Amino acid sequence: MVKHIVIWDYNPSFLNPTFKAKDLKEDFKSLEGKIDGLISINFYYDILNTGNSNMILETVFNNEDDLANYQENSLHKAIGIKYKDLFYNRRCADYII
């Protein structure tokens, strides 16, 4: 299995980012059962002040091919387009579990 973690900051110019992050969480969760190979998906935006980021996406896939298919999936890409103004300073890590 492969874990895919993405971490973002809120765009400093975006007003009321927490409100929009709630919708983003719902949109990510809606992908469950719609993308082959996606085992689980979790999104966190209510991050403690002890960290230095605002949002975390944590997904698990059967294998690297399923991760690659997810990244090209139109449902996944539509979320990125819809919320592109919210994101800033994206970081990512993928690893085998």
Short mmCIF file of N, CA, C and O in Angstrom, two decimals:
data_model
loop_
_atom_site.label_atom_id
_atom_site.label_comp_id
_atom_site.label_asym_id
_atom_site.label_seq_id
_atom_site.Cartn_x
_atom_site.Cartn_y
_atom_site.Cartn_z
N MET A 1 0.85 -1.19 0.00
CA MET A 1 0.00 0.00 0.00
C MET A 1 0.89 1.24 0.00
O MET A 1 2.03 1.19 0.43
N VAL A 2 0.30 2.34 -0.47
CA VAL A 2 1.02 3.61 -0.56
C VAL A 2 0.23 4.69 0.17
O VAL A 2 -0.99 4.80 -0.01
N LYS A 3 0.94 5.45 0.99
CA LYS A 3 0.33 6.60 1.66
C LYS A 3 0.81 7.86 0.94
O LYS A 3 1.98 8.00 0.62
N HIS A 4 -0.13 8.75 0.69
CA HIS A 4 0.11 10.03 -0.01
C HIS A 4 -0.34 11.13 0.95
O HIS A 4 -1.51 11.18 1.33
N ILE A 5 0.59 11.96 1.37
CA ILE A 5 0.28 13.05 2.29
C ILE A 5 0.63 14.37 1.63
O ILE A 5 1.73 14.54 1.09
N VAL A 6 -0.32 15.29 1.67
CA VAL A 6 -0.11 16.64 1.13
C VAL A 6 -0.39 17.63 2.26
O VAL A 6 -1.36 17.49 2.99
N ILE A 7 0.49 18.61 2.38
CA ILE A 7 0.35 19.64 3.41
C ILE A 7 0.37 21.00 2.73
O ILE A 7 1.20 21.25 1.86
N TRP A 8 -0.58 21.87 3.12
CA TRP A 8 -0.65 23.21 2.57
C TRP A 8 -0.77 24.24 3.69
O TRP A 8 -1.16 23.92 4.81
N ASP A 9 -0.52 25.45 3.30
CA ASP A 9 -0.85 26.61 4.13
C ASP A 9 -2.03 27.30 3.45
O ASP A 9 -2.25 27.15 2.25
N TYR A 10 -2.77 28.05 4.26
CA TYR A 10 -3.80 28.90 3.66
C TYR A 10 -3.13 30.01 2.88
O TYR A 10 -2.11 30.57 3.30
N ASN A 11 -3.69 30.35 1.75
CA ASN A 11 -3.21 31.49 0.97
C ASN A 11 -3.37 32.74 1.83
O ASN A 11 -4.48 33.02 2.30
N PRO A 12 -2.30 33.50 2.07
CA PRO A 12 -2.40 34.67 2.94
C PRO A 12 -3.40 35.73 2.47
O PRO A 12 -3.91 36.50 3.27
N SER A 13 -3.71 35.73 1.18
CA SER A 13 -4.64 36.74 0.66
C SER A 13 -6.09 36.28 0.69
O SER A 13 -7.00 37.03 0.34
N PHE A 14 -6.34 35.05 1.14
CA PHE A 14 -7.70 34.52 1.13
C PHE A 14 -8.43 34.89 2.41
O PHE A 14 -7.92 34.68 3.51
N LEU A 15 -9.63 35.42 2.27
CA LEU A 15 -10.42 35.80 3.43
C LEU A 15 -11.23 34.61 3.94
O LEU A 15 -11.81 33.86 3.16
N ASN A 16 -11.26 34.42 5.24
CA ASN A 16 -12.02 33.37 5.91
C ASN A 16 -11.70 31.97 5.36
O ASN A 16 -12.59 31.24 4.91
N PRO A 17 -10.43 31.54 5.42
CA PRO A 17 -10.07 30.25 4.84
C PRO A 17 -10.68 29.05 5.55
O PRO A 17 -10.95 28.04 4.91
N THR A 18 -10.92 29.15 6.85
CA THR A 18 -11.46 28.01 7.58
C THR A 18 -12.84 27.64 7.06
O THR A 18 -13.17 26.46 6.93
N PHE A 19 -13.64 28.61 6.71
CA PHE A 19 -14.97 28.36 6.18
C PHE A 19 -14.87 27.53 4.89
O PHE A 19 -15.57 26.54 4.72
N LYS A 20 -13.99 27.92 3.99
CA LYS A 20 -13.84 27.21 2.73
C LYS A 20 -13.19 25.83 2.93
O LYS A 20 -13.49 24.88 2.22
N ALA A 21 -12.35 25.71 3.93
CA ALA A 21 -11.70 24.42 4.21
C ALA A 21 -12.72 23.37 4.63
O ALA A 21 -12.56 22.19 4.34
N LYS A 22 -13.79 23.77 5.28
CA LYS A 22 -14.85 22.83 5.64
C LYS A 22 -15.48 22.22 4.38
O LYS A 22 -15.74 21.02 4.33
N ASP A 23 -15.72 23.05 3.39
CA ASP A 23 -16.26 22.56 2.12
C ASP A 23 -15.25 21.66 1.41
O ASP A 23 -15.62 20.64 0.82
N LEU A 24 -13.99 22.03 1.47
CA LEU A 24 -12.94 21.24 0.85
C LEU A 24 -12.89 19.85 1.46
O LEU A 24 -12.76 18.84 0.75
N LYS A 25 -13.00 19.76 2.78
CA LYS A 25 -13.01 18.47 3.46
C LYS A 25 -14.15 17.60 2.93
O LYS A 25 -13.95 16.42 2.63
N GLU A 26 -15.33 18.17 2.80
CA GLU A 26 -16.48 17.42 2.29
C GLU A 26 -16.23 16.94 0.86
O GLU A 26 -16.58 15.81 0.51
N ASP A 27 -15.64 17.80 0.04
CA ASP A 27 -15.37 17.41 -1.34
C ASP A 27 -14.34 16.28 -1.42
O ASP A 27 -14.50 15.34 -2.20
N PHE A 28 -13.29 16.36 -0.61
CA PHE A 28 -12.32 15.26 -0.59
C PHE A 28 -12.98 13.97 -0.11
O PHE A 28 -12.79 12.91 -0.71
N LYS A 29 -13.77 14.03 0.95
CA LYS A 29 -14.42 12.82 1.48
C LYS A 29 -15.39 12.23 0.46
O LYS A 29 -15.62 11.03 0.44
N SER A 30 -15.94 13.06 -0.41
CA SER A 30 -16.88 12.57 -1.42
C SER A 30 -16.20 11.69 -2.47
O SER A 30 -16.87 10.99 -3.22
N LEU A 31 -14.88 11.70 -2.51
CA LEU A 31 -14.15 10.87 -3.47
C LEU A 31 -14.12 9.40 -3.06
O LEU A 31 -13.86 8.54 -3.90
N GLU A 32 -14.40 9.12 -1.80
CA GLU A 32 -14.39 7.73 -1.33
C GLU A 32 -15.40 6.90 -2.14
O GLU A 32 -16.53 7.30 -2.32
N GLY A 33 -14.93 5.77 -2.63
CA GLY A 33 -15.78 4.89 -3.41
C GLY A 33 -15.95 5.29 -4.86
O GLY A 33 -16.60 4.58 -5.63
N LYS A 34 -15.36 6.40 -5.26
CA LYS A 34 -15.51 6.87 -6.64
C LYS A 34 -14.23 6.73 -7.46
O LYS A 34 -14.28 6.87 -8.68
N ILE A 35 -13.10 6.48 -6.81
CA ILE A 35 -11.82 6.36 -7.51
C ILE A 35 -11.23 4.99 -7.19
O ILE A 35 -10.97 4.69 -6.01
N ASP A 36 -11.02 4.19 -8.21
CA ASP A 36 -10.47 2.84 -8.01
C ASP A 36 -9.11 2.92 -7.32
O ASP A 36 -8.27 3.76 -7.67
N GLY A 37 -8.92 2.05 -6.33
CA GLY A 37 -7.65 1.96 -5.64
C GLY A 37 -7.49 2.90 -4.46
O GLY A 37 -6.53 2.77 -3.71
N LEU A 38 -8.41 3.84 -4.30
CA LEU A 38 -8.37 4.76 -3.16
C LEU A 38 -8.98 4.04 -1.97
O LEU A 38 -10.18 3.79 -1.93
N ILE A 39 -8.16 3.69 -1.00
CA ILE A 39 -8.61 2.93 0.17
C ILE A 39 -9.20 3.85 1.22
O ILE A 39 -10.25 3.56 1.79
N SER A 40 -8.51 4.96 1.51
CA SER A 40 -9.02 5.90 2.50
C SER A 40 -8.54 7.31 2.18
O SER A 40 -7.51 7.50 1.52
N ILE A 41 -9.32 8.27 2.65
CA ILE A 41 -8.97 9.68 2.45
C ILE A 41 -9.43 10.47 3.67
O ILE A 41 -10.56 10.32 4.13
N ASN A 42 -8.51 11.24 4.22
CA ASN A 42 -8.82 12.10 5.38
C ASN A 42 -8.23 13.48 5.13
O ASN A 42 -7.14 13.61 4.56
N PHE A 43 -8.95 14.47 5.56
CA PHE A 43 -8.52 15.85 5.40
C PHE A 43 -8.66 16.56 6.74
O PHE A 43 -9.70 16.46 7.39
N TYR A 44 -7.61 17.25 7.15
CA TYR A 44 -7.60 17.96 8.43
C TYR A 44 -7.30 19.43 8.18
O TYR A 44 -6.37 19.76 7.44
N TYR A 45 -8.08 20.29 8.78
CA TYR A 45 -7.84 21.73 8.63
C TYR A 45 -7.84 22.47 9.95
O TYR A 45 -7.45 23.63 10.02
N ASP A 46 -8.24 21.83 11.01
CA ASP A 46 -8.27 22.47 12.31
C ASP A 46 -6.98 22.09 13.04
O ASP A 46 -6.97 21.34 14.01
N ILE A 47 -5.87 22.61 12.53
CA ILE A 47 -4.54 22.22 12.97
C ILE A 47 -4.13 23.03 14.21
O ILE A 47 -4.41 24.23 14.30
N LEU A 48 -3.46 22.39 15.14
CA LEU A 48 -2.99 23.08 16.33
C LEU A 48 -1.97 24.17 15.97
O LEU A 48 -1.23 24.04 15.00
N ASN A 49 -1.91 25.19 16.77
CA ASN A 49 -0.98 26.30 16.53
C ASN A 49 0.48 25.90 16.74
O ASN A 49 1.38 26.67 16.43
N THR A 50 0.73 24.72 17.26
CA THR A 50 2.10 24.28 17.48
C THR A 50 2.80 23.89 16.18
O THR A 50 4.02 23.77 16.15
N GLY A 51 2.04 23.69 15.12
CA GLY A 51 2.60 23.34 13.82
C GLY A 51 2.83 24.58 12.97
O GLY A 51 2.60 25.71 13.39
N ASN A 52 3.26 24.35 11.75
CA ASN A 52 3.50 25.48 10.85
C ASN A 52 2.78 25.32 9.51
O ASN A 52 3.18 25.89 8.52
N SER A 53 1.70 24.53 9.51
CA SER A 53 0.87 24.37 8.31
C SER A 53 -0.59 24.39 8.71
O SER A 53 -0.92 24.27 9.89
N ASN A 54 -1.47 24.54 7.72
CA ASN A 54 -2.89 24.70 8.00
C ASN A 54 -3.79 23.55 7.57
O ASN A 54 -4.87 23.38 8.12
N MET A 55 -3.38 22.78 6.56
CA MET A 55 -4.23 21.73 6.02
C MET A 55 -3.40 20.50 5.71
O MET A 55 -2.26 20.63 5.24
N ILE A 56 -3.98 19.33 5.94
CA ILE A 56 -3.31 18.06 5.63
C ILE A 56 -4.31 17.15 4.92
O ILE A 56 -5.43 16.95 5.39
N LEU A 57 -3.88 16.58 3.81
CA LEU A 57 -4.63 15.54 3.12
C LEU A 57 -3.84 14.25 3.27
O LEU A 57 -2.64 14.20 2.97
N GLU A 58 -4.50 13.20 3.74
CA GLU A 58 -3.86 11.91 3.95
C GLU A 58 -4.68 10.86 3.21
O GLU A 58 -5.86 10.66 3.51
N THR A 59 -4.07 10.21 2.23
CA THR A 59 -4.76 9.20 1.44
C THR A 59 -3.94 7.91 1.44
O THR A 59 -2.72 7.94 1.58
N VAL A 60 -4.64 6.80 1.25
CA VAL A 60 -3.99 5.50 1.15
C VAL A 60 -4.50 4.82 -0.11
O VAL A 60 -5.71 4.82 -0.39
N PHE A 61 -3.56 4.22 -0.86
CA PHE A 61 -3.87 3.55 -2.12
C PHE A 61 -3.32 2.13 -2.08
O PHE A 61 -2.40 1.83 -1.31
N ASN A 62 -3.86 1.27 -2.94
CA ASN A 62 -3.36 -0.10 -3.03
C ASN A 62 -1.90 -0.15 -3.46
O ASN A 62 -1.13 -0.96 -2.96
N ASN A 63 -1.54 0.72 -4.41
CA ASN A 63 -0.19 0.69 -4.98
C ASN A 63 0.12 2.01 -5.68
O ASN A 63 -0.73 2.90 -5.73
N GLU A 64 1.32 2.12 -6.22
CA GLU A 64 1.74 3.37 -6.88
C GLU A 64 0.93 3.66 -8.14
O GLU A 64 0.69 4.83 -8.46
N ASP A 65 0.51 2.63 -8.85
CA ASP A 65 -0.32 2.86 -10.04
C ASP A 65 -1.65 3.49 -9.67
O ASP A 65 -2.14 4.39 -10.37
N ASP A 66 -2.25 3.05 -8.57
CA ASP A 66 -3.51 3.63 -8.12
C ASP A 66 -3.31 5.09 -7.72
O ASP A 66 -4.18 5.93 -7.98
N LEU A 67 -2.20 5.42 -7.09
CA LEU A 67 -1.89 6.81 -6.76
C LEU A 67 -1.78 7.64 -8.03
O LEU A 67 -2.34 8.73 -8.13
N ALA A 68 -1.07 7.12 -9.02
CA ALA A 68 -0.92 7.84 -10.29
C ALA A 68 -2.27 8.06 -10.96
O ALA A 68 -2.54 9.14 -11.50
N ASN A 69 -3.15 7.05 -10.92
CA ASN A 69 -4.49 7.20 -11.50
C ASN A 69 -5.30 8.25 -10.76
O ASN A 69 -6.03 9.02 -11.37
N TYR A 70 -5.19 8.28 -9.44
CA TYR A 70 -5.87 9.29 -8.62
C TYR A 70 -5.43 10.70 -9.02
O TYR A 70 -6.24 11.60 -9.17
N GLN A 71 -4.13 10.86 -9.19
CA GLN A 71 -3.60 12.19 -9.50
C GLN A 71 -4.09 12.70 -10.86
O GLN A 71 -4.19 13.90 -11.06
N GLU A 72 -4.43 11.79 -11.75
CA GLU A 72 -4.93 12.17 -13.07
C GLU A 72 -6.46 12.13 -13.16
O GLU A 72 -7.02 12.51 -14.18
N ASN A 73 -7.12 11.68 -12.12
CA ASN A 73 -8.57 11.53 -12.13
C ASN A 73 -9.26 12.89 -12.22
O ASN A 73 -8.89 13.84 -11.52
N SER A 74 -10.28 12.99 -13.03
CA SER A 74 -10.97 14.27 -13.25
C SER A 74 -11.67 14.77 -11.99
O SER A 74 -11.76 15.99 -11.78
N LEU A 75 -12.17 13.88 -11.15
CA LEU A 75 -12.82 14.31 -9.90
C LEU A 75 -11.81 14.96 -8.96
O LEU A 75 -12.09 15.99 -8.33
N HIS A 76 -10.63 14.36 -8.87
CA HIS A 76 -9.56 14.91 -8.04
C HIS A 76 -9.10 16.25 -8.60
O HIS A 76 -8.92 17.23 -7.86
N LYS A 77 -8.89 16.31 -9.91
CA LYS A 77 -8.43 17.56 -10.53
C LYS A 77 -9.45 18.68 -10.36
O LYS A 77 -9.09 19.84 -10.19
N ALA A 78 -10.73 18.35 -10.40
CA ALA A 78 -11.78 19.36 -10.24
C ALA A 78 -11.71 20.02 -8.86
O ALA A 78 -11.96 21.22 -8.73
N ILE A 79 -11.35 19.25 -7.85
CA ILE A 79 -11.22 19.82 -6.50
C ILE A 79 -10.06 20.82 -6.48
O ILE A 79 -10.18 21.91 -5.92
N GLY A 80 -8.95 20.46 -7.09
CA GLY A 80 -7.81 21.37 -7.15
C GLY A 80 -8.14 22.68 -7.83
O GLY A 80 -7.74 23.76 -7.39
N ILE A 81 -8.92 22.60 -8.89
CA ILE A 81 -9.33 23.82 -9.61
C ILE A 81 -10.30 24.64 -8.76
O ILE A 81 -10.16 25.86 -8.66
N LYS A 82 -11.24 23.99 -8.14
CA LYS A 82 -12.26 24.69 -7.35
C LYS A 82 -11.65 25.45 -6.18
O LYS A 82 -12.10 26.55 -5.85
N TYR A 83 -10.61 24.89 -5.57
CA TYR A 83 -10.04 25.49 -4.35
C TYR A 83 -8.64 26.07 -4.55
O TYR A 83 -7.95 26.34 -3.57
N LYS A 84 -8.23 26.29 -5.78
CA LYS A 84 -6.85 26.72 -6.03
C LYS A 84 -6.48 28.01 -5.31
O LYS A 84 -5.34 28.20 -4.93
N ASP A 85 -7.45 28.89 -5.06
CA ASP A 85 -7.15 30.15 -4.37
C ASP A 85 -6.89 29.96 -2.88
O ASP A 85 -6.33 30.83 -2.23
N LEU A 86 -7.31 28.84 -2.33
CA LEU A 86 -7.13 28.57 -0.91
C LEU A 86 -5.72 28.07 -0.59
O LEU A 86 -5.19 28.33 0.47
N PHE A 87 -5.10 27.37 -1.54
CA PHE A 87 -3.82 26.71 -1.30
C PHE A 87 -2.63 27.63 -1.45
O PHE A 87 -2.61 28.52 -2.28
N TYR A 88 -1.62 27.33 -0.64
CA TYR A 88 -0.36 28.06 -0.70
C TYR A 88 0.72 27.14 -0.13
O TYR A 88 0.48 26.44 0.86
N ASN A 89 1.87 27.13 -0.73
CA ASN A 89 3.03 26.42 -0.18
C ASN A 89 2.75 24.93 0.00
O ASN A 89 2.83 24.38 1.09
N ARG A 90 2.46 24.25 -1.09
CA ARG A 90 2.14 22.80 -1.07
C ARG A 90 3.39 21.97 -0.87
O ARG A 90 4.44 22.22 -1.48
N ARG A 91 3.30 20.96 0.00
CA ARG A 91 4.33 19.98 0.22
C ARG A 91 3.71 18.59 0.16
O ARG A 91 2.54 18.43 0.53
N CYS A 92 4.47 17.61 -0.28
CA CYS A 92 3.90 16.27 -0.46
C CYS A 92 4.94 15.22 -0.10
O CYS A 92 6.13 15.41 -0.30
N ALA A 93 4.45 14.09 0.41
CA ALA A 93 5.29 12.91 0.66
C ALA A 93 4.48 11.67 0.33
O ALA A 93 3.32 11.56 0.71
N ASP A 94 5.10 10.74 -0.38
CA ASP A 94 4.48 9.46 -0.72
C ASP A 94 5.43 8.36 -0.23
O ASP A 94 6.65 8.46 -0.40
N TYR A 95 4.86 7.33 0.39
CA TYR A 95 5.72 6.24 0.86
C TYR A 95 4.92 4.95 0.97
O TYR A 95 3.71 4.95 1.06
N ILE A 96 5.64 3.86 0.94
CA ILE A 96 5.04 2.54 1.02
C ILE A 96 4.83 2.19 2.48
O ILE A 96 5.69 2.41 3.32
N ILE A 97 3.62 1.67 2.78
CA ILE A 97 3.30 1.26 4.16
C ILE A 97 3.06 -0.24 4.21
O ILE A 97 2.80 -0.87 3.21
#
